Short mmCIF file of C-alpha atoms in Angstrom, two decimals:
data_model
loop_
_atom_site.label_atom_id
_atom_site.label_comp_id
_atom_site.label_asym_id
_atom_site.label_seq_id
_atom_site.Cartn_x
_atom_site.Cartn_y
_atom_site.Cartn_z
CA MET P 1 16.86 -10.00 -10.40
CA ARG P 2 14.11 -8.48 -12.56
CA SER P 3 10.50 -9.53 -12.37
CA VAL P 4 8.52 -10.18 -15.52
CA TRP P 5 5.22 -10.07 -13.64
CA TYR P 6 3.23 -7.38 -15.41
CA PRO P 7 -0.23 -8.74 -16.28
CA GLY P 8 -1.95 -7.44 -19.38
CA HIS P 9 -4.74 -5.91 -17.31
CA MET P 10 -2.16 -3.67 -15.63
CA ALA P 11 -0.91 -2.36 -18.96
CA ARG P 12 -4.48 -1.64 -20.03
CA ALA P 13 -5.29 0.01 -16.71
CA ARG P 14 -2.22 2.20 -16.96
CA ALA P 15 -3.27 3.41 -20.41
CA LYS P 16 -6.84 4.03 -19.24
CA ILE P 17 -5.69 6.12 -16.26
CA LEU P 18 -3.73 8.43 -18.54
CA GLU P 19 -6.63 8.57 -20.99
CA VAL P 20 -9.19 9.79 -18.44
CA LEU P 21 -6.79 12.03 -16.50
CA PRO P 22 -7.89 15.22 -18.34
CA MET P 23 -11.46 14.65 -17.09
CA VAL P 24 -10.67 14.84 -13.37
CA ASP P 25 -9.98 17.82 -11.12
CA LEU P 26 -7.85 16.19 -8.44
CA VAL P 27 -5.87 12.97 -8.05
CA VAL P 28 -5.51 11.30 -4.67
CA GLU P 29 -2.50 8.99 -4.60
CA VAL P 30 -2.49 6.36 -1.87
CA ARG P 31 0.86 5.08 -0.62
CA ASP P 32 1.81 2.80 2.28
CA ALA P 33 3.25 4.81 5.17
CA ARG P 34 5.83 2.08 5.83
CA ALA P 35 7.37 2.52 2.37
CA PRO P 36 6.27 5.86 0.89
CA LEU P 37 8.90 5.78 -1.83
CA SER P 38 8.58 2.17 -2.96
CA SER P 39 4.77 2.27 -2.88
CA ARG P 40 4.30 5.38 -4.99
CA SER P 41 2.31 5.02 -8.19
CA PRO P 42 4.46 4.41 -11.29
CA GLU P 43 2.61 7.29 -12.95
CA SER P 44 3.09 9.65 -10.01
CA GLY P 45 5.50 12.01 -11.75
CA LEU P 46 3.51 12.22 -14.96
CA ILE P 47 0.20 12.69 -13.15
CA SER P 48 1.53 15.44 -10.86
CA SER P 49 2.84 17.35 -13.88
CA ARG P 50 -0.70 17.48 -15.31
CA LYS P 51 -3.07 17.54 -12.33
CA PRO P 52 -3.09 18.61 -8.67
CA VAL P 53 -2.25 15.59 -6.50
CA GLY P 54 -2.91 14.90 -2.85
CA VAL P 55 -0.95 12.11 -1.13
CA VAL P 56 -2.45 9.84 1.52
CA LEU P 57 -0.03 7.66 3.47
CA SER P 58 -2.24 4.74 4.45
CA LYS P 59 -1.71 2.27 7.30
CA ALA P 60 -0.07 5.00 9.36
CA ASP P 61 -0.76 2.93 12.47
CA LEU P 62 1.75 0.33 11.20
CA ALA P 63 4.63 2.77 10.57
CA GLU P 64 6.91 4.54 13.03
CA GLU P 65 5.33 7.88 13.92
CA GLU P 66 8.53 9.90 13.91
CA VAL P 67 9.63 8.54 10.53
CA THR P 68 6.20 9.17 9.02
CA GLY P 69 6.32 12.75 10.26
CA ARG P 70 9.60 13.26 8.42
CA TRP P 71 8.09 11.80 5.24
CA LEU P 72 5.17 14.23 5.47
CA GLU P 73 7.58 17.16 5.81
CA LEU P 74 9.48 15.99 2.73
CA LEU P 75 6.32 15.45 0.67
CA ALA P 76 4.96 18.86 1.68
CA ARG P 77 8.04 20.46 0.13
CA GLU P 78 7.36 18.66 -3.17
CA GLY P 79 4.28 20.76 -3.91
CA PHE P 80 1.45 18.28 -3.44
CA GLU P 81 -2.06 19.65 -2.88
CA PHE P 82 -2.06 17.96 0.53
CA CYS P 83 -0.12 15.25 2.37
CA VAL P 84 -1.65 13.30 5.23
CA ALA P 85 -0.96 10.04 7.09
CA LEU P 86 -4.02 8.09 8.22
CA ASP P 87 -5.31 4.78 9.46
CA LEU P 88 -8.08 4.53 6.88
CA ARG P 89 -10.04 2.12 9.05
CA GLU P 90 -10.62 4.82 11.66
CA GLY P 91 -14.04 6.40 11.40
CA SER P 92 -12.62 9.88 12.01
CA CYS P 93 -10.59 9.82 8.79
CA ARG P 94 -13.70 10.34 6.64
CA ARG P 95 -14.21 13.90 7.83
CA GLU P 96 -10.52 14.76 7.39
CA LEU P 97 -10.35 13.27 3.89
CA SER P 98 -13.57 14.97 2.78
CA ARG P 99 -12.30 18.31 4.02
CA LEU P 100 -9.02 17.95 2.14
CA VAL P 101 -10.70 16.88 -1.09
CA ARG P 102 -13.35 19.61 -1.02
CA ARG P 103 -10.63 22.17 -0.44
CA GLY P 104 -9.02 21.13 -3.72
CA PRO P 105 -9.56 22.62 -7.18
CA ARG P 106 -12.74 22.39 -9.24
CA PRO P 107 -12.20 24.25 -12.53
CA ASP P 108 -15.81 23.80 -13.69
CA ALA P 109 -18.24 25.00 -11.01
CA ARG P 110 -21.23 23.77 -13.07
CA ARG P 111 -20.55 20.13 -12.19
CA GLU P 112 -19.44 18.07 -9.22
CA ARG P 113 -15.76 17.82 -8.46
CA ARG P 114 -14.19 14.66 -9.92
CA VAL P 115 -11.49 12.92 -7.94
CA MET P 116 -9.37 10.03 -9.23
CA VAL P 117 -7.87 7.60 -6.70
CA VAL P 118 -4.63 5.89 -7.78
CA GLY P 119 -2.13 3.56 -6.16
CA ILE P 120 -0.36 0.24 -6.52
CA PRO P 121 -2.19 -3.01 -5.60
CA ASN P 122 -3.23 -3.54 -1.96
CA VAL P 123 -2.07 -0.14 -0.79
CA GLY P 124 -5.49 0.89 0.53
CA LYS P 125 -7.42 2.46 -2.35
CA SER P 126 -10.60 0.49 -1.68
CA THR P 127 -10.42 1.28 2.03
CA LEU P 128 -10.10 4.98 1.22
CA ILE P 129 -13.06 4.86 -1.16
CA ASN P 130 -15.10 2.97 1.45
CA ALA P 131 -14.21 5.67 3.97
CA LEU P 132 -15.37 8.46 1.65
CA ALA P 133 -18.31 6.84 -0.12
CA GLY P 134 -19.40 4.35 2.53
CA ARG P 135 -19.15 0.57 2.53
CA ARG P 136 -22.48 0.35 0.73
CA ARG P 137 -21.17 2.73 -1.86
CA ALA P 138 -23.49 3.55 -4.73
CA SER P 139 -22.06 3.74 -8.22
CA VAL P 140 -23.10 6.54 -10.57
CA ALA P 141 -23.43 6.64 -14.32
CA PRO P 142 -20.08 6.89 -16.10
CA VAL P 143 -19.02 10.23 -17.50
CA PRO P 144 -19.63 10.15 -21.25
CA GLY P 145 -16.62 9.60 -23.43
CA HIS P 146 -13.74 7.59 -22.06
CA THR P 147 -14.76 6.00 -18.76
CA ARG P 148 -15.90 2.59 -19.96
CA GLY P 149 -14.54 -0.04 -17.60
CA LEU P 150 -13.95 2.50 -14.82
CA GLN P 151 -16.31 3.23 -11.96
CA PHE P 152 -17.41 6.47 -10.34
CA TYR P 153 -18.80 6.55 -6.80
CA ARG P 154 -20.67 9.37 -5.14
CA ALA P 155 -19.14 10.82 -2.00
CA GLU P 156 -20.08 13.87 0.04
CA GLY P 157 -19.95 16.69 -2.49
CA PHE P 158 -17.79 15.04 -5.15
CA LEU P 159 -17.40 12.00 -7.38
CA LEU P 160 -14.69 9.39 -6.84
CA LEU P 161 -13.14 7.50 -9.74
CA ASP P 162 -11.72 4.14 -8.70
CA THR P 163 -8.77 2.79 -10.71
CA PRO P 164 -7.06 -0.62 -10.77
CA GLY P 165 -3.73 -1.01 -9.00
CA VAL P 166 -0.75 -0.72 -11.34
CA LEU P 167 2.84 -1.81 -10.70
CA GLU P 168 5.93 -0.70 -12.59
CA PRO P 169 7.33 -3.60 -14.66
CA GLY P 170 10.88 -4.73 -13.97
CA GLU P 171 11.52 -2.95 -10.67
CA GLY P 172 14.65 -3.84 -8.69
CA ALA P 173 14.86 -6.70 -6.22
CA GLU P 174 15.16 -4.52 -3.10
CA LEU P 175 12.07 -2.49 -3.96
CA GLN P 176 10.05 -5.62 -4.79
CA ARG P 177 11.14 -7.20 -1.52
CA ARG P 178 9.82 -4.24 0.48
CA LEU P 179 6.55 -4.28 -1.44
CA ALA P 180 6.18 -8.02 -0.83
CA TRP P 181 6.76 -7.55 2.91
CA ILE P 182 3.84 -5.12 3.08
CA GLY P 183 1.63 -7.28 0.86
CA CYS P 184 1.70 -5.27 -2.38
CA VAL P 185 3.55 -7.89 -4.46
CA ARG P 186 2.86 -11.62 -4.48
CA ALA P 187 5.54 -13.67 -2.75
CA ASP P 188 5.64 -16.28 -5.52
CA VAL P 189 6.70 -13.60 -7.99
CA ILE P 190 9.99 -12.96 -6.22
CA GLY P 191 11.13 -16.29 -4.84
CA GLY P 192 8.43 -17.52 -2.46
CA HIS P 193 7.46 -16.98 1.17
CA TYR P 194 10.46 -18.76 2.68
CA LYS P 195 13.00 -16.62 0.84
CA LEU P 196 11.13 -13.44 1.77
CA ALA P 197 10.88 -14.50 5.41
CA VAL P 198 14.61 -15.19 5.62
CA GLU P 199 15.30 -11.72 4.22
CA LEU P 200 12.76 -10.17 6.60
CA LEU P 201 14.44 -11.79 9.61
CA SER P 202 17.78 -10.42 8.43
CA PHE P 203 16.24 -6.94 8.19
CA LEU P 204 14.63 -7.19 11.64
CA ARG P 205 17.89 -8.37 13.16
CA SER P 206 19.76 -5.44 11.58
CA ARG P 207 17.22 -3.08 13.17
CA GLY P 208 17.44 -4.75 16.58
CA LEU P 209 13.82 -5.89 16.36
CA MET P 210 14.14 -9.64 16.83
CA GLY P 211 12.68 -9.25 20.30
CA ARG P 212 9.33 -8.56 18.66
CA VAL P 213 9.43 -11.95 16.96
CA LEU P 214 10.22 -13.51 20.33
CA SER P 215 7.31 -11.72 21.99
CA ARG P 216 4.81 -12.44 19.23
CA TYR P 217 5.49 -16.17 19.11
CA GLY P 218 6.17 -16.66 22.83
CA PHE P 219 9.78 -17.76 22.40
CA ASP P 220 12.32 -17.56 25.23
CA GLU P 221 14.92 -16.43 22.72
CA ALA P 222 14.92 -15.73 19.00
CA GLU P 223 18.56 -16.21 18.14
CA GLY P 224 19.93 -18.70 15.65
CA GLU P 225 19.85 -18.98 11.90
CA ALA P 226 16.77 -17.85 10.02
CA MET P 227 15.84 -21.43 9.15
CA GLU P 228 15.87 -22.34 12.84
CA VAL P 229 13.63 -19.38 13.74
CA ILE P 230 11.18 -20.18 10.94
CA SER P 231 11.19 -23.84 11.95
CA ARG P 232 10.31 -22.87 15.54
CA ILE P 233 7.50 -20.69 14.23
CA GLY P 234 6.18 -23.64 12.27
CA ARG P 235 6.22 -25.94 15.28
CA SER P 236 4.61 -23.34 17.54
CA ARG P 237 1.78 -22.77 15.05
CA GLY P 238 1.36 -26.41 14.08
CA PHE P 239 2.52 -26.15 10.46
CA LEU P 240 3.66 -29.76 10.18
CA LEU P 241 3.90 -32.12 7.24
CA ARG P 242 3.26 -35.84 7.39
CA GLY P 243 5.92 -37.37 9.60
CA GLY P 244 6.27 -34.28 11.80
CA GLU P 245 8.51 -32.27 9.49
CA VAL P 246 7.92 -28.51 9.62
CA ASN P 247 6.25 -26.92 6.60
CA LEU P 248 8.74 -24.07 6.25
CA GLU P 249 6.78 -22.33 3.50
CA GLU P 250 3.63 -22.13 5.65
CA ALA P 251 5.65 -20.99 8.67
CA ALA P 252 7.30 -18.31 6.55
CA LYS P 253 3.89 -17.23 5.25
CA ASP P 254 2.70 -16.82 8.84
CA LEU P 255 5.68 -14.62 9.75
CA LEU P 256 5.12 -12.43 6.69
CA MET P 257 1.43 -12.11 7.54
CA GLU P 258 2.25 -11.10 11.11
CA PHE P 259 4.63 -8.44 9.84
CA SER P 260 2.39 -7.01 7.12
CA SER P 261 -0.65 -6.84 9.42
CA GLY P 262 1.23 -5.13 12.25
CA GLY P 263 1.62 -8.13 14.53
CA LEU P 264 5.29 -7.24 15.03
CA GLY P 265 4.52 -3.61 15.84
CA ARG P 266 5.23 -0.37 14.01
CA VAL P 267 8.07 -0.74 11.51
CA SER P 268 9.06 1.74 8.80
CA LEU P 269 10.93 0.16 5.89
CA GLU P 270 12.14 3.46 4.44
CA VAL P 271 13.41 6.69 5.95
CA PRO P 272 13.56 10.04 4.15
CA PRO P 273 16.90 10.85 2.47
#
């Protein structure tokens, strides 16, 4: 299966990112700690060949600590400016992020350091910018030249350039499935919530994690076919159609939401090779 979902705004954003890249001193790439490989920016390789890059694994509180540690070791060997795993909602992450960014390069000492933040949709870029610039972040005048349509924000000692999330067109089904589970790809693009939930239950069963579904929904047991489990979820949460039939799509959506938000505990979808 190959997705054709690649909105025009993503193509334009991708071109704009490459256009303004020469103007920045450091790029901070945000990835999801649960899937550091699948959630990397499609321009990651090209960007890192032209500019210093620091990698932030967001939502570290939702991934398995030991697995995330191994990912950080692997990324550190790849020559990134810095690699760190954080829960970006924690107040303490601001100081750590600011320290790492200010430690980075600034070729022109006559101006403030410029930092571009990149990442695929819903991976945590806005949360990172809020952490560094504050929730009531103040925008600054665009840098003359090529920054029309992009926005700079002032942080502590540097400028942050926010960029739209960009996805690679035509990625494989397995990668898209992982991204959908963590909320980075819309479910309707790759078959709908029910299909994704069935596949998620299969994954959880293969990892011996069905007990977490049982615990979260208050079931005595969580065995049976995926449709039966999803149907029980629907009944327990009141997702019923007229006549008492379970709305399987809504029940599936609830399961996916519980997983992506951490309701089923820490789960890493990828382990380092």
